[in-house]
XYZ file of C-alpha atoms in Angstrom:
411
model
C -20.342 15.760 44.238
C -17.948 17.950 42.680
C -19.281 19.453 39.366
C -17.169 19.297 36.372
C -17.302 21.195 33.067
C -16.262 18.727 29.997
C -15.495 19.573 26.525
C -14.900 16.808 23.958
C -13.490 17.558 20.395
C -13.447 15.489 17.511
C -13.802 15.811 13.679
C -17.391 14.191 13.728
C -20.173 13.015 16.114
C -21.722 9.959 14.777
C -19.132 8.103 12.716
C -17.276 6.124 15.443
C -19.507 7.548 18.196
C -18.842 4.887 20.930
C -15.338 6.036 21.066
C -14.993 9.543 19.718
C -16.662 11.286 22.427
C -20.048 11.449 21.608
C -21.530 8.461 23.412
C -19.161 9.621 26.210
C -20.274 12.950 26.542
C -24.131 11.853 26.372
C -23.365 9.291 29.337
C -21.559 12.136 31.209
C -24.397 14.290 31.178
C -26.436 11.612 32.921
C -24.261 11.963 36.031
C -25.270 14.691 38.359
C -22.932 17.533 38.730
C -21.293 16.873 35.147
C -21.922 19.124 32.280
C -20.534 17.974 28.771
C -20.839 19.438 25.174
C -18.875 17.899 21.879
C -17.408 20.306 19.452
C -17.255 18.665 15.717
C -16.569 19.933 12.186
C -18.929 17.481 10.912
C -22.363 17.087 12.731
C -25.075 14.618 11.773
C -26.970 14.392 15.024
C -29.634 16.818 16.047
C -28.199 16.432 19.846
C -28.294 19.994 21.206
C -24.850 19.448 23.244
C -23.194 18.948 19.985
C -21.769 22.052 18.708
C -20.658 22.461 14.981
C -17.663 24.704 14.305
C -18.250 27.778 12.238
C -16.953 27.293 8.653
C -17.568 28.295 5.220
C -17.748 25.663 2.368
C -16.049 27.656 -0.377
C -12.993 28.392 2.243
C -13.111 24.762 3.514
C -12.369 23.670 -0.029
C -9.774 26.057 -0.737
C -7.775 25.265 2.282
C -7.795 21.373 1.502
C -6.815 22.521 -1.974
C -3.946 24.541 -0.491
C -2.797 21.665 1.970
C -2.737 19.370 -0.925
C -1.041 21.466 -3.369
C 1.795 22.125 -0.859
C 1.742 18.518 0.450
C 1.223 19.653 4.272
C -1.031 18.456 6.544
C -2.785 19.640 9.525
C -2.054 23.256 9.448
C -4.658 25.570 7.958
C -7.790 24.514 9.764
C -9.413 27.472 11.795
C -11.266 25.477 14.279
C -8.478 25.634 17.194
C -8.819 29.347 17.117
C -12.410 29.111 17.023
C -12.435 26.776 20.283
C -9.937 29.092 21.996
C -12.768 31.745 21.949
C -15.738 29.639 22.869
C -16.948 30.164 26.576
C -17.447 26.395 26.873
C -13.838 25.909 26.437
C -12.750 28.952 28.518
C -14.885 27.234 31.372
C -13.776 23.823 30.779
C -12.261 21.896 33.585
C -11.106 19.093 31.011
C -10.800 19.315 27.108
C -10.788 16.091 25.674
C -9.546 15.814 21.970
C -9.987 12.641 20.032
C -9.115 12.560 16.074
C -7.657 15.508 15.366
C -6.102 14.827 11.751
C -9.218 14.774 9.904
C -8.933 18.517 9.153
C -10.237 19.652 12.605
C -7.477 21.405 14.528
C -4.480 22.905 13.291
C -1.130 21.604 14.629
C 0.043 25.136 15.268
C -2.624 25.787 17.557
C -2.165 22.825 20.116
C 0.180 24.687 22.462
C -2.607 27.323 23.201
C -5.380 24.736 23.403
C -3.170 22.574 26.014
C -1.279 25.569 27.904
C -4.207 25.232 30.782
C -2.698 22.129 31.664
C -6.235 20.402 31.416
C -6.155 18.688 27.968
C -6.493 14.949 27.387
C -5.755 13.439 23.899
C -6.987 10.059 22.984
C -4.673 8.659 20.112
C -6.713 6.520 18.062
C -3.779 5.749 15.542
C -0.322 6.345 15.241
C -0.570 9.731 13.173
C 1.420 11.735 16.103
C 4.340 9.772 15.521
C 4.891 10.041 11.543
C 5.276 12.755 9.061
C 2.220 11.673 7.517
C 0.709 8.050 7.640
C -1.762 6.742 10.508
C -0.012 3.331 10.726
C 3.716 2.919 9.774
C 3.547 -0.778 9.719
C 7.199 -2.199 8.826
C 8.374 1.012 8.181
C 10.768 2.351 10.999
C 11.654 5.788 9.822
C 9.117 7.300 12.270
C 11.944 6.700 14.567
C 14.779 8.701 12.894
C 12.686 11.634 11.142
C 10.733 10.103 8.279
C 11.812 11.230 4.776
C 12.358 9.185 1.669
C 8.958 7.702 2.216
C 7.997 4.789 0.374
C 4.125 4.919 1.262
C 3.047 8.156 -0.447
C -0.334 7.010 -0.694
C -1.274 6.001 2.901
C -4.744 5.725 4.718
C -4.876 9.204 5.445
C -3.572 12.319 3.431
C -2.189 11.455 -0.019
C 0.988 13.793 -0.715
C 1.792 15.387 -3.644
C 5.463 15.471 -2.721
C 7.588 13.776 0.240
C 7.409 16.406 2.795
C 7.453 13.866 5.408
C 10.557 14.763 7.143
C 9.510 18.425 7.209
C 6.070 17.480 8.891
C 8.160 15.274 11.499
C 10.439 18.003 12.224
C 7.499 20.437 12.693
C 5.364 17.665 15.035
C 8.751 17.574 16.982
C 8.986 21.443 17.273
C 5.522 21.485 18.480
C 4.950 18.605 20.559
C 8.089 19.752 22.666
C 5.757 22.456 23.874
C 2.815 20.368 25.075
C 2.394 17.558 27.496
C -1.117 16.560 27.596
C -2.764 13.534 29.288
C -2.645 10.783 26.633
C -5.258 8.313 26.643
C -4.523 4.825 24.653
C -6.731 2.034 24.388
C -3.902 -0.845 24.139
C -0.149 -1.572 24.868
C 0.139 -1.084 21.007
C -0.282 2.545 20.715
C 1.278 3.149 24.014
C 4.734 1.510 23.105
C 5.127 3.582 20.058
C 4.097 6.711 22.078
C 6.812 5.779 24.698
C 9.663 5.179 21.965
C 8.714 7.904 19.519
C 11.229 11.034 19.717
C 8.347 13.088 19.383
C 6.272 11.956 22.143
C 8.629 10.057 24.676
C 8.632 13.208 26.831
C 4.891 12.916 27.681
C 4.383 11.946 30.969
C 0.872 11.061 31.648
C -0.119 8.036 29.558
C -3.007 6.111 31.002
C -4.495 2.945 29.245
C -8.390 3.018 29.003
C -9.913 0.236 26.783
C -13.008 0.773 24.567
C -16.059 -0.878 26.016
C -19.306 -2.473 24.766
C -22.841 -1.621 25.712
C -24.969 -3.820 27.592
C -27.021 -5.184 24.419
C -23.909 -6.936 23.203
C -24.145 -9.253 26.409
C -27.631 -10.374 26.216
C -28.379 -13.509 25.099
C -29.238 -14.377 21.553
C -30.329 -17.471 19.652
C -27.877 -18.389 17.097
C -30.271 -20.543 15.414
C -32.847 -17.670 14.903
C -29.982 -15.478 13.635
C -28.878 -17.707 11.214
C -32.452 -18.094 9.937
C -32.668 -14.436 9.617
C -29.856 -14.667 6.921
C -31.230 -17.895 5.436
C -28.134 -20.000 6.370
C -28.152 -23.522 7.309
C -27.753 -24.374 10.708
C -25.208 -26.863 10.194
C -22.712 -24.788 8.528
C -19.695 -23.390 9.494
C -20.024 -19.554 9.462
C -17.068 -17.415 8.682
C -17.544 -13.602 8.738
C -15.111 -10.938 8.176
C -15.257 -6.968 7.064
C -15.063 -6.376 3.179
C -12.809 -3.424 2.655
C -10.638 -1.872 0.044
C -8.130 -0.720 2.501
C -4.880 -2.709 2.555
C -4.712 -2.374 6.190
C -7.637 -4.644 6.788
C -5.888 -7.461 5.275
C -8.521 -8.674 2.884
C -6.327 -10.298 0.429
C -4.808 -12.583 3.048
C -8.484 -13.654 3.921
C -9.265 -14.420 0.164
C -5.836 -16.275 -0.331
C -6.769 -18.471 2.929
C -10.302 -19.219 1.577
C -8.932 -20.127 -1.843
C -6.889 -22.938 -0.711
C -8.938 -23.927 2.481
C -10.444 -27.353 2.332
C -13.125 -28.655 4.739
C -15.369 -31.719 5.092
C -18.020 -29.425 6.697
C -20.093 -26.989 4.655
C -18.747 -23.285 5.002
C -21.061 -20.193 4.672
C -19.206 -16.817 4.048
C -21.217 -13.605 5.774
C -19.328 -10.569 5.240
C -19.982 -6.860 6.060
C -19.276 -3.729 4.686
C -18.594 -3.376 0.622
C -21.621 -5.651 -0.583
C -19.907 -5.840 -4.197
C -16.437 -7.122 -2.872
C -16.283 -10.616 -3.296
C -14.450 -12.312 -6.459
C -16.466 -14.684 -8.775
C -14.418 -17.835 -7.717
C -15.212 -17.144 -4.163
C -18.964 -17.137 -4.690
C -18.478 -20.372 -6.760
C -16.549 -22.352 -4.177
C -18.779 -20.993 -1.131
C -22.192 -19.897 -0.029
C -21.819 -16.202 0.413
C -24.001 -13.231 1.507
C -22.773 -9.704 1.741
C -24.252 -7.288 3.984
C -23.726 -3.697 4.120
C -22.823 -1.519 7.254
C -25.409 -2.437 9.856
C -27.071 -0.746 12.781
C -26.120 -1.631 16.124
C -29.204 -3.933 16.589
C -28.348 -5.564 13.277
C -24.604 -6.242 13.969
C -25.597 -8.240 17.134
C -27.587 -10.939 14.758
C -24.620 -10.742 12.425
C -22.229 -11.573 14.985
C -24.264 -14.213 16.587
C -24.606 -16.059 13.395
C -20.796 -16.647 13.249
C -18.518 -19.374 14.187
C -15.407 -17.395 13.082
C -14.684 -13.797 12.636
C -11.458 -13.332 10.764
C -9.487 -9.887 11.369
C -6.020 -10.040 9.935
C -5.601 -6.371 10.080
C -1.889 -5.248 9.181
C -2.307 -2.657 12.160
C -4.811 -1.832 14.770
C -4.774 0.530 17.609
C -7.556 -1.292 19.395
C -10.079 -3.458 17.189
C -13.370 -2.918 18.157
C -14.830 -5.354 15.791
C -12.692 -8.094 17.502
C -14.236 -7.546 20.902
C -17.647 -7.007 19.533
C -17.737 -10.678 17.961
C -16.203 -12.285 21.010
C -18.652 -10.745 23.229
C -21.263 -12.545 20.731
C -19.484 -15.722 21.113
C -17.617 -15.898 18.021
C -13.832 -17.076 17.764
C -11.531 -14.532 16.139
C -8.408 -14.996 14.060
C -5.951 -12.028 13.794
C -2.269 -11.638 13.186
C 0.471 -11.561 15.596
C 2.180 -8.365 16.694
C -0.705 -5.939 15.483
C -2.271 -4.932 18.775
C -5.065 -7.382 18.227
C -3.130 -10.212 19.774
C -3.415 -8.683 22.965
C -6.788 -7.613 22.776
C -8.083 -10.897 21.983
C -5.890 -12.567 24.540
C -4.496 -14.992 22.293
C -3.535 -17.902 22.368
C -6.110 -18.521 25.478
C -9.069 -16.907 23.541
C -8.644 -15.613 20.249
C -6.051 -17.112 17.765
C -3.020 -14.861 16.705
C -1.246 -16.284 13.241
C 2.104 -15.421 11.828
C 1.924 -12.162 10.435
C 0.917 -11.575 6.745
C 0.498 -15.201 6.150
C -2.387 -16.382 4.387
C -1.535 -19.762 4.863
C -1.350 -19.503 8.671
C -4.919 -18.112 8.451
C -5.727 -21.286 6.267
C -4.101 -23.558 8.937
C -5.864 -21.978 11.884
C -9.310 -22.184 10.229
C -8.494 -25.887 9.331
C -7.833 -26.487 13.040
C -10.955 -24.927 14.289
C -13.350 -26.383 11.695
C -11.788 -29.898 12.329
C -12.014 -29.663 16.211
C -15.199 -28.303 17.273
C -14.325 -28.880 21.052
C -11.772 -26.482 20.555
C -13.974 -23.929 18.856
C -16.667 -23.891 21.223
C -13.889 -23.545 24.167
C -12.506 -20.469 22.644
C -16.234 -19.119 21.868
C -16.904 -19.352 25.414
C -13.825 -18.030 27.049
C -13.635 -15.252 24.635
C -17.131 -14.055 25.557
C -16.370 -14.388 29.243
C -13.104 -12.439 28.902
C -14.856 -9.499 26.987
C -17.535 -9.516 29.543
C -15.130 -9.030 32.477
C -12.726 -6.609 30.641
C -14.442 -4.562 27.968
C -17.822 -3.016 29.403
C -18.920 0.572 28.363
C -19.867 1.341 32.080
C -16.123 0.859 32.908
C -14.989 3.075 29.950
C -17.162 5.840 31.136
C -15.982 5.391 34.759
C -12.159 5.532 34.178
C -12.517 8.603 32.268
C -14.621 10.127 34.576
C -11.943 9.475 37.273
C -9.004 10.618 35.035
C -11.318 14.214 34.396
C -11.808 14.321 38.408
C -7.892 13.684 38.745
C -7.206 16.431 36.423
C -9.701 18.949 37.725
C -8.329 18.338 41.135
C -4.835 18.581 39.922
C -3.451 15.164 41.070
C -0.556 14.190 39.380
C -0.826 10.419 37.779
């Protein structure tokens, strides 16, 4: 088998490890003939094949301060210049970039980093097509040059001044010089990339959905999982992620639950922020708030649920949705967010009117009052995820892409 040298690049290793190149490079190294390393700015593992970029804390903080002061993003990071001098980069058959806008690679270095024609860039959000934000939501200014920004404190980099038009034009100038192989996880991201004036010239777009490891498809006892959390086995158990981020749609969940009426007892089981539930919710429902969980613990969490609420305002993919469905939990999301396709609504998941708490409430009532429909959606969802979102397929699809690039085979 032909040997391949692969370099994965991301801002960190363990955070989001299943989709940021860390787990992928470990799996690639198990394949005969493949040698893979990962370069990161923040290393938290002791894995020898993960290489931390050299940096000085004082200089790094000064760099952040300068970018903040002048309201520019992703211009001063030195890691791209370091990468250009690394032997592993120079020998690489494929260099795979992941999330770069967390102070990792300067936009100014992308043309040199990608000039050999062996660059892959997985787009985990929509930052490349905007002047600053990672999800434009209802704003259409990404089509015409940004500027006059109405969201100066988006998820991402808060700006002191509105430089979004200037950053948009800078990206346009830089991206016109590159044509990397683009990996997207969903049609939602692909549509934006094809329609953006900044990226519509990129010719090689490959869709590779994220995948779940085999542990998500093992059998679990729901009764035992509920017993672990002290939950009445006869309850309807509703789960969701507690987050301060407006993007995750938490206020729509709370509003829906505030007005929900049910003849069956309901238990809320949340994950994330353990101090985030309002008093009135705790008085109305039995509630248990869990912190972020390990992979083993998250399996018990999902298996204890009947319904998982994920009304994100935008999702490039939505890993928690497929994790829940793999564990035979029904998912409710908003339409037009990317999740509608991922959860295969209306056959498996339930996609409701965008930004409507009332629609979430009605969907919850319907599933609670129709146990046969709830069970059918659970089972169809589990089968769909098992067929379409396996981690082994995620690795195989990347390996095929890498071999096509190394052999100069055009897509």
